[in-house]
Structures are given as structure tokens and as C-alpha cells.
PDB file of N, CA and C in Angstrom:
ATOM      1  N   MET A 104       0.831  -1.185   0.000  1.00 80.00           N
ATOM      2  CA  MET A 104       0.000   0.000   0.000  1.00 80.00           C
ATOM      3  C   MET A 104       0.876   1.249   0.000  1.00 80.00           C
ATOM      4  N   ILE A 105       0.500   2.167  -0.818  1.00 87.00           N
ATOM      5  CA  ILE A 105       1.265   3.401  -0.958  1.00 87.00           C
ATOM      6  C   ILE A 105       1.205   4.228   0.325  1.00 87.00           C
ATOM      7  N   SER A 106       0.041   4.264   0.967  1.00 87.00           N
ATOM      8  CA  SER A 106      -0.094   5.092   2.173  1.00 87.00           C
ATOM      9  C   SER A 106       0.841   4.621   3.285  1.00 87.00           C
ATOM     10  N   SER A 107       1.016   3.322   3.427  1.00 90.00           N
ATOM     11  CA  SER A 107       1.931   2.802   4.456  1.00 90.00           C
ATOM     12  C   SER A 107       3.364   3.242   4.184  1.00 90.00           C
ATOM     13  N   PHE A 108       3.783   3.123   2.928  1.00 93.00           N
ATOM     14  CA  PHE A 108       5.128   3.548   2.555  1.00 93.00           C
ATOM     15  C   PHE A 108       5.323   5.042   2.826  1.00 93.00           C
ATOM     16  N   LEU A 109       4.334   5.850   2.445  1.00 92.00           N
ATOM     17  CA  LEU A 109       4.431   7.296   2.665  1.00 92.00           C
ATOM     18  C   LEU A 109       4.459   7.646   4.152  1.00 92.00           C
ATOM     19  N   LYS A 110       3.756   6.868   4.969  1.00 94.00           N
ATOM     20  CA  LYS A 110       3.787   7.096   6.417  1.00 94.00           C
ATOM     21  C   LYS A 110       5.162   6.780   6.986  1.00 94.00           C
ATOM     22  N   TRP A 111       5.786   5.699   6.493  1.00 95.00           N
ATOM     23  CA  TRP A 111       7.148   5.389   6.933  1.00 95.00           C
ATOM     24  C   TRP A 111       8.099   6.523   6.572  1.00 95.00           C
ATOM     25  N   VAL A 112       8.021   6.976   5.329  1.00 95.00           N
ATOM     26  CA  VAL A 112       8.933   8.030   4.863  1.00 95.00           C
ATOM     27  C   VAL A 112       8.714   9.322   5.643  1.00 95.00           C
ATOM     28  N   SER A 113       7.456   9.739   5.783  1.00 95.00           N
ATOM     29  CA  SER A 113       7.187  10.995   6.491  1.00 95.00           C
ATOM     30  C   SER A 113       7.491  10.860   7.981  1.00 95.00           C
ATOM     31  N   GLY A 114       7.266   9.687   8.547  1.00 95.00           N
ATOM     32  CA  GLY A 114       7.584   9.475   9.963  1.00 95.00           C
ATOM     33  C   GLY A 114       9.066   9.558  10.246  1.00 95.00           C
ATOM     34  N   ILE A 115       9.864   8.952   9.377  1.00 95.00           N
ATOM     35  CA  ILE A 115      11.318   9.016   9.536  1.00 95.00           C
ATOM     36  C   ILE A 115      11.802  10.449   9.325  1.00 95.00           C
ATOM     37  N   GLY A 116      11.213  11.136   8.346  1.00 94.00           N
ATOM     38  CA  GLY A 116      11.572  12.540   8.123  1.00 94.00           C
ATOM     39  C   GLY A 116      11.253  13.417   9.317  1.00 94.00           C
ATOM     40  N   GLU A 117      10.085  13.223   9.896  1.00 94.00           N
ATOM     41  CA  GLU A 117       9.699  13.998  11.078  1.00 94.00           C
ATOM     42  C   GLU A 117      10.607  13.678  12.260  1.00 94.00           C
ATOM     43  N   ALA A 118      10.929  12.402  12.439  1.00 94.00           N
ATOM     44  CA  ALA A 118      11.823  12.023  13.541  1.00 94.00           C
ATOM     45  C   ALA A 118      13.192  12.684  13.376  1.00 94.00           C
ATOM     46  N   PHE A 119      13.691  12.727  12.140  1.00 94.00           N
ATOM     47  CA  PHE A 119      14.968  13.390  11.889  1.00 94.00           C
ATOM     48  C   PHE A 119      14.886  14.881  12.224  1.00 94.00           C
ATOM     49  N   LEU A 120      13.811  15.527  11.805  1.00 93.00           N
ATOM     50  CA  LEU A 120      13.665  16.964  12.072  1.00 93.00           C
ATOM     51  C   LEU A 120      13.467  17.248  13.565  1.00 93.00           C
ATOM     52  N   GLY A 121      13.062  16.242  14.327  1.00 92.00           N
ATOM     53  CA  GLY A 121      12.860  16.419  15.759  1.00 92.00           C
ATOM     54  C   GLY A 121      14.124  16.254  16.588  1.00 92.00           C
ATOM     55  N   ILE A 122      15.234  15.880  15.965  1.00 91.00           N
ATOM     56  CA  ILE A 122      16.487  15.724  16.707  1.00 91.00           C
ATOM     57  C   ILE A 122      16.912  17.101  17.231  1.00 91.00           C
ATOM     58  N   PRO A 123      17.079  17.227  18.544  1.00 90.00           N
ATOM     59  CA  PRO A 123      17.443  18.527  19.102  1.00 90.00           C
ATOM     60  C   PRO A 123      18.712  19.083  18.454  1.00 90.00           C
ATOM     61  N   VAL A 124      18.717  20.328  18.199  1.00 89.00           N
ATOM     62  CA  VAL A 124      19.785  21.119  17.592  1.00 89.00           C
ATOM     63  C   VAL A 124      19.979  20.759  16.112  1.00 89.00           C
ATOM     64  N   TYR A 125      20.273  19.504  15.793  1.00 91.00           N
ATOM     65  CA  TYR A 125      20.554  19.120  14.406  1.00 91.00           C
ATOM     66  C   TYR A 125      19.350  19.339  13.492  1.00 91.00           C
ATOM     67  N   GLY A 126      18.173  18.924  13.941  1.00 89.00           N
ATOM     68  CA  GLY A 126      16.973  19.131  13.135  1.00 89.00           C
ATOM     69  C   GLY A 126      16.710  20.602  12.893  1.00 89.00           C
ATOM     70  N   GLY A 127      16.850  21.397  13.930  1.00 86.00           N
ATOM     71  CA  GLY A 127      16.648  22.839  13.805  1.00 86.00           C
ATOM     72  C   GLY A 127      17.677  23.492  12.893  1.00 86.00           C
ATOM     73  N   LEU A 128      18.933  23.086  13.031  1.00 90.00           N
ATOM     74  CA  LEU A 128      19.976  23.628  12.151  1.00 90.00           C
ATOM     75  C   LEU A 128      19.732  23.244  10.692  1.00 90.00           C
ATOM     76  N   PHE A 129      19.272  22.023  10.470  1.00 91.00           N
ATOM     77  CA  PHE A 129      18.975  21.564   9.119  1.00 91.00           C
ATOM     78  C   PHE A 129      17.866  22.415   8.501  1.00 91.00           C
ATOM     79  N   VAL A 130      16.784  22.620   9.253  1.00 89.00           N
ATOM     80  CA  VAL A 130      15.656  23.422   8.758  1.00 89.00           C
ATOM     81  C   VAL A 130      16.101  24.867   8.531  1.00 89.00           C
ATOM     82  N   PHE A 131      16.799  25.420   9.501  1.00 89.00           N
ATOM     83  CA  PHE A 131      17.229  26.817   9.415  1.00 89.00           C
ATOM     84  C   PHE A 131      18.213  27.039   8.264  1.00 89.00           C
ATOM     85  N   SER A 132      19.156  26.113   8.097  1.00 92.00           N
ATOM     86  CA  SER A 132      20.176  26.286   7.053  1.00 92.00           C
ATOM     87  C   SER A 132      19.593  26.212   5.643  1.00 92.00           C
ATOM     88  N   LEU A 133      18.482  25.529   5.496  1.00 92.00           N
ATOM     89  CA  LEU A 133      17.846  25.420   4.185  1.00 92.00           C
ATOM     90  C   LEU A 133      16.673  26.391   4.025  1.00 92.00           C
ATOM     91  N   GLY A 134      16.591  27.364   4.910  1.00 89.00           N
ATOM     92  CA  GLY A 134      15.565  28.401   4.785  1.00 89.00           C
ATOM     93  C   GLY A 134      14.145  27.890   4.952  1.00 89.00           C
ATOM     94  N   TRP A 135      13.940  26.976   5.836  1.00 89.00           N
ATOM     95  CA  TRP A 135      12.629  26.418   6.169  1.00 89.00           C
ATOM     96  C   TRP A 135      11.994  25.624   5.023  1.00 89.00           C
ATOM     97  N   THR A 136      12.728  25.351   3.949  1.00 93.00           N
ATOM     98  CA  THR A 136      12.156  24.544   2.876  1.00 93.00           C
ATOM     99  C   THR A 136      11.846  23.104   3.291  1.00 93.00           C
ATOM    100  N   PRO A 137      12.565  22.500   4.255  1.00 92.00           N
ATOM    101  CA  PRO A 137      12.157  21.160   4.689  1.00 92.00           C
ATOM    102  C   PRO A 137      10.738  21.142   5.274  1.00 92.00           C
ATOM    103  N   LEU A 138      10.342  22.242   5.904  1.00 92.00           N
ATOM    104  CA  LEU A 138       8.974  22.299   6.448  1.00 92.00           C
ATOM    105  C   LEU A 138       7.947  22.301   5.325  1.00 92.00           C
ATOM    106  N   ILE A 139       8.250  23.006   4.247  1.00 94.00           N
ATOM    107  CA  ILE A 139       7.342  23.033   3.094  1.00 94.00           C
ATOM    108  C   ILE A 139       7.302  21.656   2.430  1.00 94.00           C
ATOM    109  N   ALA A 140       8.460  21.029   2.296  1.00 94.00           N
ATOM    110  CA  ALA A 140       8.519  19.692   1.700  1.00 94.00           C
ATOM    111  C   ALA A 140       7.735  18.685   2.546  1.00 94.00           C
ATOM    112  N   MET A 141       7.870  18.779   3.866  1.00 94.00           N
ATOM    113  CA  MET A 141       7.125  17.871   4.742  1.00 94.00           C
ATOM    114  C   MET A 141       5.631  18.155   4.675  1.00 94.00           C
ATOM    115  N   LEU A 142       5.251  19.415   4.556  1.00 95.00           N
ATOM    116  CA  LEU A 142       3.839  19.757   4.416  1.00 95.00           C
ATOM    117  C   LEU A 142       3.258  19.093   3.173  1.00 95.00           C
ATOM    118  N   VAL A 143       3.957  19.185   2.058  1.00 96.00           N
ATOM    119  CA  VAL A 143       3.497  18.560   0.812  1.00 96.00           C
ATOM    120  C   VAL A 143       3.424  17.040   0.987  1.00 96.00           C
ATOM    121  N   LEU A 144       4.442  16.451   1.605  1.00 95.00           N
ATOM    122  CA  LEU A 144       4.453  15.007   1.824  1.00 95.00           C
ATOM    123  C   LEU A 144       3.275  14.572   2.699  1.00 95.00           C
ATOM    124  N   HIS A 145       2.965  15.345   3.739  1.00 95.00           N
ATOM    125  CA  HIS A 145       1.834  15.007   4.610  1.00 95.00           C
ATOM    126  C   HIS A 145       0.507  15.117   3.865  1.00 95.00           C
ATOM    127  N   ILE A 146       0.380  16.106   3.014  1.00 96.00           N
ATOM    128  CA  ILE A 146      -0.860  16.253   2.232  1.00 96.00           C
ATOM    129  C   ILE A 146      -1.018  15.080   1.274  1.00 96.00           C
ATOM    130  N   VAL A 147       0.057  14.695   0.604  1.00 95.00           N
ATOM    131  CA  VAL A 147       0.011  13.545  -0.310  1.00 95.00           C
ATOM    132  C   VAL A 147      -0.328  12.270   0.468  1.00 95.00           C
ATOM    133  N   THR A 148       0.298  12.092   1.624  1.00 94.00           N
ATOM    134  CA  THR A 148       0.017  10.921   2.464  1.00 94.00           C
ATOM    135  C   THR A 148      -1.431  10.917   2.912  1.00 94.00           C
ATOM    136  N   LEU A 149      -1.954  12.071   3.279  1.00 94.00           N
ATOM    137  CA  LEU A 149      -3.357  12.185   3.683  1.00 94.00           C
ATOM    138  C   LEU A 149      -4.286  11.783   2.541  1.00 94.00           C
ATOM    139  N   ILE A 150      -3.990  12.232   1.344  1.00 94.00           N
ATOM    140  CA  ILE A 150      -4.822  11.900   0.178  1.00 94.00           C
ATOM    141  C   ILE A 150      -4.810  10.392  -0.080  1.00 94.00           C
ATOM    142  N   PHE A 151      -3.617   9.781  -0.094  1.00 93.00           N
ATOM    143  CA  PHE A 151      -3.540   8.340  -0.332  1.00 93.00           C
ATOM    144  C   PHE A 151      -4.195   7.541   0.798  1.00 93.00           C
ATOM    145  N   SER A 152      -4.011   7.975   2.039  1.00 91.00           N
ATOM    146  CA  SER A 152      -4.639   7.281   3.164  1.00 91.00           C
ATOM    147  C   SER A 152      -6.158   7.347   3.061  1.00 91.00           C
ATOM    148  N   SER A 153      -6.659   8.494   2.688  1.00 92.00           N
ATOM    149  CA  SER A 153      -8.100   8.665   2.534  1.00 92.00           C
ATOM    150  C   SER A 153      -8.645   7.785   1.414  1.00 92.00           C
ATOM    151  N   LYS A 154      -7.936   7.751   0.288  1.00 93.00           N
ATOM    152  CA  LYS A 154      -8.377   6.925  -0.847  1.00 93.00           C
ATOM    153  C   LYS A 154      -8.329   5.435  -0.526  1.00 93.00           C
ATOM    154  N   GLU A 155      -7.383   5.026   0.304  1.00 89.00           N
ATOM    155  CA  GLU A 155      -7.243   3.620   0.674  1.00 89.00           C
ATOM    156  C   GLU A 155      -8.044   3.273   1.924  1.00 89.00           C
ATOM    157  N   ASN A 156      -8.840   4.216   2.419  1.00 89.00           N
ATOM    158  CA  ASN A 156      -9.651   4.033   3.630  1.00 89.00           C
ATOM    159  C   ASN A 156      -8.808   3.605   4.828  1.00 89.00           C
ATOM    160  N   LYS A 157      -7.683   4.256   4.991  1.00 89.00           N
ATOM    161  CA  LYS A 157      -6.781   4.006   6.116  1.00 89.00           C
ATOM    162  C   LYS A 157      -6.809   5.197   7.066  1.00 89.00           C
ATOM    163  N   ARG A 158      -6.265   4.989   8.263  1.00 88.00           N
ATOM    164  CA  ARG A 158      -6.199   6.074   9.252  1.00 88.00           C
ATOM    165  C   ARG A 158      -5.352   7.219   8.710  1.00 88.00           C
ATOM    166  N   TYR A 159      -5.771   8.428   9.019  1.00 88.00           N
ATOM    167  CA  TYR A 159      -5.026   9.584   8.520  1.00 88.00           C
ATOM    168  C   TYR A 159      -4.783  10.636   9.600  1.00 88.00           C
ATOM    169  N   TYR A 160      -5.053  10.312  10.846  1.00 92.00           N
ATOM    170  CA  TYR A 160      -4.867  11.280  11.932  1.00 92.00           C
ATOM    171  C   TYR A 160      -3.414  11.732  12.045  1.00 92.00           C
ATOM    172  N   ALA A 161      -2.477  10.825  11.818  1.00 92.00           N
ATOM    173  CA  ALA A 161      -1.057  11.188  11.939  1.00 92.00           C
ATOM    174  C   ALA A 161      -0.652  12.178  10.846  1.00 92.00           C
ATOM    175  N   SER A 162      -1.221  12.035   9.660  1.00 93.00           N
ATOM    176  CA  SER A 162      -0.929  12.979   8.577  1.00 93.00           C
ATOM    177  C   SER A 162      -1.500  14.355   8.882  1.00 93.00           C
ATOM    178  N   VAL A 163      -2.678  14.391   9.483  1.00 94.00           N
ATOM    179  CA  VAL A 163      -3.269  15.672   9.875  1.00 94.00           C
ATOM    180  C   VAL A 163      -2.388  16.334  10.929  1.00 94.00           C
ATOM    181  N   PHE A 164      -1.915  15.557  11.898  1.00 94.00           N
ATOM    182  CA  PHE A 164      -1.023  16.100  12.917  1.00 94.00           C
ATOM    183  C   PHE A 164       0.285  16.573  12.281  1.00 94.00           C
ATOM    184  N   GLY A 165       0.760  15.854  11.259  1.00 94.00           N
ATOM    185  CA  GLY A 165       1.965  16.262  10.542  1.00 94.00           C
ATOM    186  C   GLY A 165       1.770  17.586   9.811  1.00 94.00           C
ATOM    187  N   ILE A 166       0.589  17.794   9.253  1.00 95.00           N
ATOM    188  CA  ILE A 166       0.284  19.066   8.592  1.00 95.00           C
ATOM    189  C   ILE A 166       0.322  20.202   9.600  1.00 95.00           C
ATOM    190  N   ILE A 167      -0.284  19.977  10.755  1.00 95.00           N
ATOM    191  CA  ILE A 167      -0.261  20.986  11.820  1.00 95.00           C
ATOM    192  C   ILE A 167       1.179  21.256  12.251  1.00 95.00           C
ATOM    193  N   THR A 168       1.969  20.189  12.371  1.00 94.00           N
ATOM    194  CA  THR A 168       3.378  20.337  12.737  1.00 94.00           C
ATOM    195  C   THR A 168       4.122  21.185  11.720  1.00 94.00           C
ATOM    196  N   SER A 169       3.913  20.907  10.436  1.00 93.00           N
ATOM    197  CA  SER A 169       4.616  21.659   9.389  1.00 93.00           C
ATOM    198  C   SER A 169       4.262  23.139   9.420  1.00 93.00           C
ATOM    199  N   ILE A 170       3.053  23.448   9.822  1.00 93.00           N
ATOM    200  CA  ILE A 170       2.615  24.848   9.884  1.00 93.00           C
ATOM    201  C   ILE A 170       3.203  25.558  11.105  1.00 93.00           C
ATOM    202  N   LEU A 171       3.316  24.849  12.224  1.00 93.00           N
ATOM    203  CA  LEU A 171       3.764  25.471  13.475  1.00 93.00           C
ATOM    204  C   LEU A 171       5.237  25.249  13.808  1.00 93.00           C
ATOM    205  N   ALA A 172       5.932  24.454  13.013  1.00 90.00           N
ATOM    206  CA  ALA A 172       7.292  24.037  13.366  1.00 90.00           C
ATOM    207  C   ALA A 172       8.329  25.144  13.283  1.00 90.00           C
ATOM    208  N   TRP A 173       7.997  26.292  12.771  1.00 87.00           N
ATOM    209  CA  TRP A 173       8.959  27.396  12.714  1.00 87.00           C
ATOM    210  C   TRP A 173       9.216  27.975  14.106  1.00 87.00           C
ATOM    211  N   ILE A 174       8.369  27.623  15.072  1.00 88.00           N
ATOM    212  CA  ILE A 174       8.559  28.060  16.457  1.00 88.00           C
ATOM    213  C   ILE A 174       9.555  27.084  17.096  1.00 88.00           C
ATOM    214  N   PRO A 175      10.741  27.562  17.529  1.00 85.00           N
ATOM    215  CA  PRO A 175      11.853  26.681  17.910  1.00 85.00           C
ATOM    216  C   PRO A 175      11.544  25.480  18.806  1.00 85.00           C
ATOM    217  N   ILE A 176      11.207  25.636  20.034  1.00 90.00           N
ATOM    218  CA  ILE A 176      11.030  24.480  20.931  1.00 90.00           C
ATOM    219  C   ILE A 176       9.756  23.721  20.584  1.00 90.00           C
ATOM    220  N   LEU A 177       8.696  24.441  20.296  1.00 93.00           N
ATOM    221  CA  LEU A 177       7.435  23.815  19.915  1.00 93.00           C
ATOM    222  C   LEU A 177       7.624  22.939  18.676  1.00 93.00           C
ATOM    223  N   GLY A 178       8.367  23.447  17.704  1.00 90.00           N
ATOM    224  CA  GLY A 178       8.619  22.684  16.480  1.00 90.00           C
ATOM    225  C   GLY A 178       9.303  21.360  16.756  1.00 90.00           C
ATOM    226  N   MET A 179      10.316  21.382  17.609  1.00 92.00           N
ATOM    227  CA  MET A 179      11.035  20.164  17.935  1.00 92.00           C
ATOM    228  C   MET A 179      10.092  19.138  18.573  1.00 92.00           C
ATOM    229  N   VAL A 180       9.301  19.581  19.524  1.00 94.00           N
ATOM    230  CA  VAL A 180       8.365  18.677  20.214  1.00 94.00           C
ATOM    231  C   VAL A 180       7.333  18.125  19.233  1.00 94.00           C
ATOM    232  N   LEU A 181       6.789  18.991  18.382  1.00 94.00           N
ATOM    233  CA  LEU A 181       5.794  18.544  17.410  1.00 94.00           C
ATOM    234  C   LEU A 181       6.389  17.567  16.398  1.00 94.00           C
ATOM    235  N   HIS A 182       7.629  17.794  15.969  1.00 94.00           N
ATOM    236  CA  HIS A 182       8.286  16.861  15.045  1.00 94.00           C
ATOM    237  C   HIS A 182       8.447  15.488  15.694  1.00 94.00           C
ATOM    238  N   ILE A 183       8.843  15.455  16.942  1.00 95.00           N
ATOM    239  CA  ILE A 183       9.020  14.180  17.641  1.00 95.00           C
ATOM    240  C   ILE A 183       7.691  13.444  17.759  1.00 95.00           C
ATOM    241  N   ILE A 184       6.644  14.160  18.157  1.00 95.00           N
ATOM    242  CA  ILE A 184       5.319  13.539  18.295  1.00 95.00           C
ATOM    243  C   ILE A 184       4.810  13.066  16.938  1.00 95.00           C
ATOM    244  N   SER A 185       4.946  13.905  15.910  1.00 95.00           N
ATOM    245  CA  SER A 185       4.499  13.514  14.566  1.00 95.00           C
ATOM    246  C   SER A 185       5.256  12.291  14.060  1.00 95.00           C
ATOM    247  N   GLY A 186       6.557  12.289  14.268  1.00 95.00           N
ATOM    248  CA  GLY A 186       7.351  11.139  13.853  1.00 95.00           C
ATOM    249  C   GLY A 186       6.885   9.862  14.515  1.00 95.00           C
ATOM    250  N   PHE A 187       6.653   9.937  15.822  1.00 96.00           N
ATOM    251  CA  PHE A 187       6.171   8.761  16.553  1.00 96.00           C
ATOM    252  C   PHE A 187       4.817   8.305  16.019  1.00 96.00           C
ATOM    253  N   LEU A 188       3.872   9.240  15.863  1.00 95.00           N
ATOM    254  CA  LEU A 188       2.533   8.883  15.396  1.00 95.00           C
ATOM    255  C   LEU A 188       2.566   8.264  14.002  1.00 95.00           C
ATOM    256  N   LEU A 189       3.353   8.849  13.110  1.00 95.00           N
ATOM    257  CA  LEU A 189       3.419   8.336  11.740  1.00 95.00           C
ATOM    258  C   LEU A 189       4.086   6.963  11.682  1.00 95.00           C
ATOM    259  N   ILE A 190       5.162   6.779  12.414  1.00 95.00           N
ATOM    260  CA  ILE A 190       5.837   5.485  12.422  1.00 95.00           C
ATOM    261  C   ILE A 190       4.944   4.422  13.060  1.00 95.00           C
ATOM    262  N   TRP A 191       4.265   4.771  14.135  1.00 95.00           N
ATOM    263  CA  TRP A 191       3.350   3.835  14.787  1.00 95.00           C
ATOM    264  C   TRP A 191       2.210   3.452  13.843  1.00 95.00           C
ATOM    265  N   ASP A 192       1.645   4.439  13.156  1.00 93.00           N
ATOM    266  CA  ASP A 192       0.555   4.178  12.223  1.00 93.00           C
ATOM    267  C   ASP A 192       1.044   3.326  11.047  1.00 93.00           C
ATOM    268  N   ALA A 193       2.239   3.602  10.549  1.00 91.00           N
ATOM    269  CA  ALA A 193       2.801   2.794   9.456  1.00 91.00           C
ATOM    270  C   ALA A 193       3.031   1.355   9.914  1.00 91.00           C
ATOM    271  N   TYR A 194       3.514   1.202  11.132  1.00 91.00           N
ATOM    272  CA  TYR A 194       3.731  -0.137  11.688  1.00 91.00           C
ATOM    273  C   TYR A 194       2.415  -0.901  11.794  1.00 91.00           C
ATOM    274  N   LYS A 195       1.396  -0.239  12.333  1.00 89.00           N
ATOM    275  CA  LYS A 195       0.088  -0.890  12.472  1.00 89.00           C
ATOM    276  C   LYS A 195      -0.502  -1.236  11.113  1.00 89.00           C
ATOM    277  N   SER A 196      -0.319  -0.360  10.131  1.00 83.00           N
ATOM    278  CA  SER A 196      -0.819  -0.633   8.782  1.00 83.00           C
ATOM    279  C   SER A 196      -0.100  -1.829   8.174  1.00 83.00           C
ATOM    280  N   SER A 197       1.196  -1.931   8.428  1.00 77.00           N
ATOM    281  CA  SER A 197       1.968  -3.063   7.918  1.00 77.00           C
ATOM    282  C   SER A 197       1.506  -4.371   8.554  1.00 77.00           C
ATOM    283  N   LYS A 198       1.190  -4.331   9.840  1.00 77.00           N
ATOM    284  CA  LYS A 198       0.712  -5.527  10.548  1.00 77.00           C
ATOM    285  C   LYS A 198      -0.653  -5.931   9.997  1.00 77.00           C
ATOM    286  N   GLU A 199      -1.542  -4.957   9.754  1.00 73.00           N
ATOM    287  CA  GLU A 199      -2.865  -5.261   9.215  1.00 73.00           C
ATOM    288  C   GLU A 199      -2.747  -5.864   7.827  1.00 73.00           C
ATOM    289  N   LYS A 200      -1.833  -5.355   7.025  1.00 66.00           N
ATOM    290  CA  LYS A 200      -1.617  -5.861   5.671  1.00 66.00           C
ATOM    291  C   LYS A 200      -1.135  -7.308   5.726  1.00 66.00           C
ATOM    292  N   ALA A 201      -0.299  -7.633   6.716  1.00 63.00           N
ATOM    293  CA  ALA A 201       0.234  -8.988   6.844  1.00 63.00           C
ATOM    294  C   ALA A 201      -0.862  -9.974   7.243  1.00 63.00           C
ATOM    295  N   LEU A 202      -1.863  -9.510   7.976  1.00 61.00           N
ATOM    296  CA  LEU A 202      -2.933 -10.380   8.425  1.00 61.00           C
ATOM    297  C   LEU A 202      -3.944 -10.685   7.323  1.00 61.00           C
ATOM    298  N   VAL A 203      -4.007  -9.825   6.330  1.00 57.00           N
ATOM    299  CA  VAL A 203      -5.001  -9.991   5.269  1.00 57.00           C
ATOM    300  C   VAL A 203      -4.548 -10.988   4.244  1.00 57.00           C
TER     301      VAL A 203
END
């Protein structure tokens, strides 16, 4: 399923951006373009999840994160939470796929 793959990718990306100091330096050094890229990725993931009738709450939270992540400490916390939610959702989707 495409949505599961996109959740893995966006979850790993969010987890990377949530690394204290390094994630912030990465975003800042590239002029906040990683936040825009993650926003687009979350929207695409949301669309595929919706079309495949899969959970999409983590993608919605990722969209909120991408919008608010320019705020230093809040951004780091939101990236960590989004990464966890997306990876957990991707894991659960993979388990459901294996059972079918």
C-alpha cells in the first residue's frame, strides 16, 4: 500500500527533524524549505490514506506540525510527536496488511 510507505517516509523525516539542535539547524540552514517539503508530503500521504480508507490522523497532525514548526522548541516537540505517530501508524498498517 502506498499510504503505508508514505507514512514510513514521512515518519522518519519527522523524527529526523525532531532531533534537538541538528533538526533545527537543518531546517534553518535550508531556509525552512524542509517544512514546506514535509507539508506537501503530509498532504500527499493524507490523500492516499483517505483513498485507501486508512487512518489519517497522523498525517493531519503532521500538517499541523509543518505549519507550526517554525517556532523553535514547539517545532522540535511537534516533530518528535508527529514522527512517533506516523511510524506507529505505518507499523500498524503493515501488521494489518500482513494479516489480510
